[in-house]
Amino acid sequence: MNTVFSRAVGTIGLLSMSAVALAGEPKPATPHEPVGFVTGGVIGAFAAGPVGAVIGAGLGTWLGNRVHRASDATKAEATVAALQTNESQLQTEKSALLIEKNALVETNRSLNARLDDLTHKVEAAQNAKPDGSEVLDGLQGDVLFRTGSAEITPEIAHQIQVLALAVAKSPALKVRVDGYADPRGTVDANLKLSEDRANAVRDLFLAAGIADEALEVNAYGKSQSVAADSDGYALERRVRLTLQAQGGAAVAQVGANP
C-alpha cells in the first residue's frame, strides 16, 4: 500500500513538473494531448514508477496528437471530396450552358436569314406592285425562343422591326402572330409562356408603327406540339408570323411545324 501511495505521489509531482514545462511552450496543445498526457502518465506510473509516468505521459501526448491529426486528415479529405464533386457538377452545368448558347447562336443566325428573306420578299412584291398584298398573302416566318423564355434578342428584334416597316407599306396586309411552346411543363404554364412570346413580338410591330387592328394575336401553348426530341422542341418554342391580305382566305394549318 505504501509503495502504491509513493508511486502515486511521485507521479503527481513529475506530472506537475512536466505540465509546467509544457505550459511554457508557445504551441497550443490539441484537444487530445492533455487526455493522452494524463492517461499515459497514470498508466506509466503504476507500470514502472515515476520514470514510467514521465515516459507514459510523453507517449500519451504523442498518441493523442496522432489521433487528433488523423481526425483532421479525415475531415480534410471529406472536404476535398465534396469540393471536387461540386466542381464536377459546375463543370457539367457549364458545358450544358455552352452547348445551349452555341445552339442558340446558330438558331439566331438561321432565323435572321429567314426573317431577312421574308423581308426581301415583301419589299420585292411591293416594288412589283404598289400594294402587293395578294402576292404576300400566306408568307410566313418564325421567331424562335430559348427554353422557358419569352425574351427576344436585339438582333432578332431588329429583324422584326425591319419586317414591320416593310409590312407597313402595304396597308391591306394583316399580320397573324401565333405563339407556341414545346410540350415540357404544365398546360397552364406553357399557355402563359406562348402568350408572353406572342405579345413580345406584337409589341415590336406596334413600336414600328403597325396598327393594332392589323395584328391578330393567338396563343396555343403546347396544344399543337408534335415534337419528340430536343431538335423538334427547338422549332416549337416559337412565334409564327403569317402575312394575310385583309379579307383574303386564311392560311391553312398555321400551327404546323416547318
CSV table of C-alpha atoms in Angstrom, one decimal:
chain,number,residue,atom,x,y,z
A,1,MET,CA,0.0,0.0,0.0
A,2,ASN,CA,2.9,2.4,0.9
A,3,THR,CA,4.5,1.5,-2.4
A,4,VAL,CA,1.4,2.4,-4.4
A,5,PHE,CA,1.0,5.6,-2.5
A,6,SER,CA,4.6,6.6,-3.0
A,7,ARG,CA,4.3,5.9,-6.7
A,8,ALA,CA,1.1,8.0,-6.9
A,9,VAL,CA,2.7,10.9,-5.1
A,10,GLY,CA,5.8,10.7,-7.2
A,11,THR,CA,3.7,10.5,-10.4
A,12,ILE,CA,1.7,13.6,-9.4
A,13,GLY,CA,4.9,15.5,-8.7
A,14,LEU,CA,6.5,14.5,-12.0
A,15,LEU,CA,3.3,15.2,-13.9
A,16,SER,CA,3.1,18.6,-12.4
A,17,MET,CA,6.7,19.4,-13.4
A,18,SER,CA,6.0,18.1,-16.9
A,19,ALA,CA,2.8,20.1,-17.2
A,20,VAL,CA,4.6,23.3,-16.1
A,21,ALA,CA,7.3,22.7,-18.6
A,22,LEU,CA,4.8,22.1,-21.4
A,23,ALA,CA,2.8,25.2,-20.4
A,24,GLY,CA,5.8,27.3,-21.2
A,25,GLU,CA,5.8,26.3,-24.9
A,26,PRO,CA,4.0,28.7,-27.2
A,27,LYS,CA,2.5,25.9,-29.4
A,28,PRO,CA,-1.2,25.3,-28.2
A,29,ALA,CA,-2.0,21.7,-27.3
A,30,THR,CA,-4.6,19.8,-29.3
A,31,PRO,CA,-7.7,18.7,-27.5
A,32,HIS,CA,-6.4,15.1,-27.4
A,33,GLU,CA,-3.0,15.9,-25.9
A,34,PRO,CA,-4.0,16.6,-22.3
A,35,VAL,CA,-6.1,13.5,-22.2
A,36,GLY,CA,-3.2,11.4,-23.6
A,37,PHE,CA,-0.8,13.1,-21.3
A,38,VAL,CA,-2.6,12.3,-18.0
A,39,THR,CA,-3.8,8.9,-19.1
A,40,GLY,CA,-0.3,7.9,-20.2
A,41,GLY,CA,1.3,9.2,-17.1
A,42,VAL,CA,-1.0,7.3,-14.7
A,43,ILE,CA,-0.6,4.1,-16.6
A,44,GLY,CA,3.1,4.5,-16.8
A,45,ALA,CA,3.3,5.3,-13.1
A,46,PHE,CA,1.6,2.2,-12.0
A,47,ALA,CA,3.5,0.1,-14.5
A,48,ALA,CA,7.0,1.4,-13.9
A,49,GLY,CA,7.0,4.0,-11.2
A,50,PRO,CA,7.8,7.7,-11.5
A,51,VAL,CA,10.1,7.2,-14.5
A,52,GLY,CA,7.4,5.3,-16.3
A,53,ALA,CA,5.0,8.1,-15.5
A,54,VAL,CA,7.1,10.6,-17.5
A,55,ILE,CA,7.6,8.2,-20.3
A,56,GLY,CA,3.9,7.2,-20.3
A,57,ALA,CA,2.9,10.9,-20.3
A,58,GLY,CA,5.1,11.6,-23.3
A,59,LEU,CA,3.8,8.6,-25.2
A,60,GLY,CA,0.2,9.5,-24.3
A,61,THR,CA,0.7,13.1,-25.6
A,62,TRP,CA,2.2,11.8,-28.8
A,63,LEU,CA,-0.6,9.3,-29.3
A,64,GLY,CA,-3.3,11.9,-28.5
A,65,ASN,CA,-1.7,14.3,-31.1
A,66,ARG,CA,-1.6,11.5,-33.7
A,67,VAL,CA,-5.3,10.8,-33.1
A,68,HIS,CA,-6.1,14.5,-33.5
A,69,ARG,CA,-4.2,14.7,-36.7
A,70,ALA,CA,-5.8,11.6,-38.1
A,71,SER,CA,-9.2,13.1,-37.3
A,72,ASP,CA,-8.3,16.4,-39.0
A,73,ALA,CA,-6.9,14.5,-42.0
A,74,THR,CA,-10.2,12.6,-42.4
A,75,LYS,CA,-12.2,15.8,-42.2
A,76,ALA,CA,-9.9,17.5,-44.8
A,77,GLU,CA,-10.3,14.5,-47.1
A,78,ALA,CA,-14.1,14.7,-46.9
A,79,THR,CA,-14.0,18.5,-47.6
A,80,VAL,CA,-11.7,18.0,-50.6
A,81,ALA,CA,-14.0,15.2,-51.9
A,82,ALA,CA,-17.1,17.5,-51.5
A,83,LEU,CA,-15.3,20.4,-53.3
A,84,GLN,CA,-14.3,18.0,-56.2
A,85,THR,CA,-17.9,16.8,-56.5
A,86,ASN,CA,-19.2,20.4,-56.6
A,87,GLU,CA,-16.5,21.4,-59.2
A,88,SER,CA,-17.5,18.4,-61.3
A,89,GLN,CA,-21.2,19.4,-61.2
A,90,LEU,CA,-20.4,23.0,-62.0
A,91,GLN,CA,-18.3,21.9,-65.0
A,92,THR,CA,-21.1,19.7,-66.3
A,93,GLU,CA,-23.6,22.6,-65.9
A,94,LYS,CA,-21.1,25.0,-67.6
A,95,SER,CA,-20.7,22.6,-70.6
A,96,ALA,CA,-24.5,22.2,-70.9
A,97,LEU,CA,-25.0,26.0,-70.9
A,98,LEU,CA,-22.2,26.4,-73.5
A,99,ILE,CA,-23.9,23.8,-75.8
A,100,GLU,CA,-27.2,25.6,-75.4
A,101,LYS,CA,-25.6,29.0,-76.1
A,102,ASN,CA,-23.9,27.7,-79.3
A,103,ALA,CA,-27.1,26.2,-80.4
A,104,LEU,CA,-28.9,29.5,-79.8
A,105,VAL,CA,-26.3,31.4,-81.7
A,106,GLU,CA,-26.7,29.1,-84.6
A,107,THR,CA,-30.5,29.3,-84.4
A,108,ASN,CA,-30.4,33.1,-84.3
A,109,ARG,CA,-28.2,33.1,-87.3
A,110,SER,CA,-30.6,30.9,-89.2
A,111,LEU,CA,-33.6,32.8,-88.0
A,112,ASN,CA,-32.0,36.1,-89.1
A,113,ALA,CA,-31.6,34.7,-92.5
A,114,ARG,CA,-35.2,33.5,-92.6
A,115,LEU,CA,-36.7,36.8,-91.5
A,116,ASP,CA,-34.4,38.7,-93.8
A,117,ASP,CA,-35.6,36.5,-96.7
A,118,LEU,CA,-39.2,37.3,-95.7
A,119,THR,CA,-38.5,41.0,-95.6
A,120,HIS,CA,-36.9,40.9,-99.1
A,121,LYS,CA,-39.9,39.1,-100.4
A,122,VAL,CA,-42.2,41.7,-99.0
A,123,GLU,CA,-40.1,44.5,-100.5
A,124,ALA,CA,-39.8,42.8,-103.9
A,125,ALA,CA,-43.6,42.3,-104.1
A,126,GLN,CA,-44.2,45.9,-103.1
A,127,ASN,CA,-41.8,47.1,-105.8
A,128,ALA,CA,-43.5,44.9,-108.4
A,129,LYS,CA,-47.0,46.1,-107.4
A,130,PRO,CA,-47.9,49.2,-105.4
A,131,ASP,CA,-49.7,47.2,-102.7
A,132,GLY,CA,-48.6,43.6,-103.3
A,133,SER,CA,-50.9,42.3,-100.6
A,134,GLU,CA,-52.2,39.4,-102.8
A,135,VAL,CA,-48.7,38.3,-103.6
A,136,LEU,CA,-47.6,38.5,-100.0
A,137,ASP,CA,-50.7,36.7,-98.7
A,138,GLY,CA,-49.6,33.5,-96.9
A,139,LEU,CA,-45.9,34.2,-96.4
A,140,GLN,CA,-44.6,33.0,-93.1
A,141,GLY,CA,-41.6,33.4,-90.8
A,142,ASP,CA,-40.8,32.1,-87.3
A,143,VAL,CA,-39.3,33.8,-84.3
A,144,LEU,CA,-37.6,31.2,-82.1
A,145,PHE,CA,-37.0,31.4,-78.3
A,146,ARG,CA,-34.9,29.8,-75.6
A,147,THR,CA,-36.4,27.2,-73.3
A,148,GLY,CA,-38.8,28.8,-70.9
A,149,SER,CA,-38.1,32.3,-72.2
A,150,ALA,CA,-40.1,35.0,-74.0
A,151,GLU,CA,-37.1,37.2,-74.4
A,152,ILE,CA,-36.2,38.4,-77.9
A,153,THR,CA,-32.5,39.1,-78.6
A,154,PRO,CA,-31.6,42.5,-80.0
A,155,GLU,CA,-30.6,41.0,-83.4
A,156,ILE,CA,-34.0,39.3,-83.8
A,157,ALA,CA,-35.8,42.4,-82.6
A,158,HIS,CA,-34.1,44.5,-85.3
A,159,GLN,CA,-35.1,42.0,-88.0
A,160,ILE,CA,-38.7,42.1,-86.8
A,161,GLN,CA,-38.7,45.9,-86.8
A,162,VAL,CA,-37.3,45.9,-90.4
A,163,LEU,CA,-40.0,43.5,-91.4
A,164,ALA,CA,-42.7,45.6,-89.7
A,165,LEU,CA,-41.5,48.7,-91.6
A,166,ALA,CA,-41.8,46.8,-94.8
A,167,VAL,CA,-45.3,45.5,-93.9
A,168,ALA,CA,-46.4,49.0,-93.0
A,169,LYS,CA,-46.1,50.0,-96.7
A,170,SER,CA,-48.9,47.6,-97.6
A,171,PRO,CA,-52.0,48.8,-95.6
A,172,ALA,CA,-54.1,45.9,-96.9
A,173,LEU,CA,-51.8,43.4,-95.1
A,174,LYS,CA,-52.7,41.8,-91.8
A,175,VAL,CA,-50.1,40.1,-89.6
A,176,ARG,CA,-51.1,37.0,-87.7
A,177,VAL,CA,-49.0,36.4,-84.6
A,178,ASP,CA,-49.2,32.9,-83.2
A,179,GLY,CA,-47.4,31.9,-80.0
A,180,TYR,CA,-46.4,28.3,-79.2
A,181,ALA,CA,-44.4,26.2,-76.7
A,182,ASP,CA,-42.8,22.8,-76.6
A,183,PRO,CA,-44.5,20.0,-74.7
A,184,ARG,CA,-42.4,20.2,-71.5
A,185,GLY,CA,-44.1,21.7,-68.5
A,186,THR,CA,-47.8,22.2,-67.5
A,187,VAL,CA,-50.6,23.2,-69.8
A,188,ASP,CA,-51.2,26.5,-67.9
A,189,ALA,CA,-47.5,27.4,-67.8
A,190,ASN,CA,-47.0,26.8,-71.5
A,191,LEU,CA,-50.1,28.7,-72.4
A,192,LYS,CA,-48.9,31.7,-70.4
A,193,LEU,CA,-45.4,31.3,-72.0
A,194,SER,CA,-46.8,31.2,-75.5
A,195,GLU,CA,-48.9,34.3,-74.7
A,196,ASP,CA,-45.8,36.2,-73.5
A,197,ARG,CA,-43.9,35.3,-76.6
A,198,ALA,CA,-46.7,36.4,-79.0
A,199,ASN,CA,-47.1,39.7,-77.0
A,200,ALA,CA,-43.4,40.4,-77.2
A,201,VAL,CA,-43.5,40.1,-81.0
A,202,ARG,CA,-46.7,42.1,-81.2
A,203,ASP,CA,-45.2,44.9,-79.1
A,204,LEU,CA,-42.3,45.2,-81.6
A,205,PHE,CA,-44.7,45.6,-84.5
A,206,LEU,CA,-46.7,48.2,-82.6
A,207,ALA,CA,-43.5,50.1,-81.9
A,208,ALA,CA,-42.6,50.1,-85.6
A,209,GLY,CA,-46.0,51.7,-86.5
A,210,ILE,CA,-48.2,48.8,-87.3
A,211,ALA,CA,-51.8,49.5,-86.2
A,212,ASP,CA,-53.2,47.3,-83.5
A,213,GLU,CA,-56.2,46.3,-85.7
A,214,ALA,CA,-53.8,45.0,-88.3
A,215,LEU,CA,-52.4,42.4,-85.8
A,216,GLU,CA,-54.1,39.2,-84.8
A,217,VAL,CA,-52.5,37.6,-81.7
A,218,ASN,CA,-53.1,34.0,-80.7
A,219,ALA,CA,-51.5,31.6,-78.1
A,220,TYR,CA,-51.7,27.9,-78.3
A,221,GLY,CA,-49.3,26.7,-75.5
A,222,LYS,CA,-48.2,23.1,-76.2
A,223,SER,CA,-51.5,22.0,-77.7
A,224,GLN,CA,-50.0,22.0,-81.2
A,225,SER,CA,-46.8,20.2,-80.2
A,226,VAL,CA,-45.8,17.1,-82.2
A,227,ALA,CA,-42.1,17.0,-81.5
A,228,ALA,CA,-40.4,14.1,-79.7
A,229,ASP,CA,-36.8,15.2,-79.2
A,230,SER,CA,-34.8,18.3,-78.4
A,231,ASP,CA,-34.3,19.3,-82.0
A,232,GLY,CA,-38.1,19.3,-82.5
A,233,TYR,CA,-38.7,21.2,-79.3
A,234,ALA,CA,-36.4,24.0,-80.6
A,235,LEU,CA,-38.7,24.6,-83.5
A,236,GLU,CA,-41.8,24.6,-81.3
A,237,ARG,CA,-40.6,27.4,-79.0
A,238,ARG,CA,-41.7,30.0,-81.5
A,239,VAL,CA,-43.9,32.7,-82.6
A,240,ARG,CA,-45.1,32.2,-86.2
A,241,LEU,CA,-45.7,35.3,-88.3
A,242,THR,CA,-48.2,34.9,-91.1
A,243,LEU,CA,-48.9,37.7,-93.6
A,244,GLN,CA,-52.5,37.8,-94.8
A,245,ALA,CA,-54.3,40.1,-97.2
A,246,GLN,CA,-57.2,41.6,-95.2
A,247,GLY,CA,-60.4,40.0,-96.4
A,248,GLY,CA,-58.5,37.1,-98.0
A,249,ALA,CA,-58.5,33.4,-97.2
A,250,ALA,CA,-56.8,32.3,-94.1
A,251,VAL,CA,-53.6,30.3,-94.3
A,252,ALA,CA,-54.3,26.6,-93.6
A,253,GLN,CA,-52.7,24.7,-90.8
A,254,VAL,CA,-50.8,27.8,-89.4
A,255,GLY,CA,-49.7,25.8,-86.4
A,256,ALA,CA,-47.9,23.1,-88.3
A,257,ASN,CA,-44.1,22.7,-87.9
A,258,PRO,CA,-41.9,24.0,-90.8
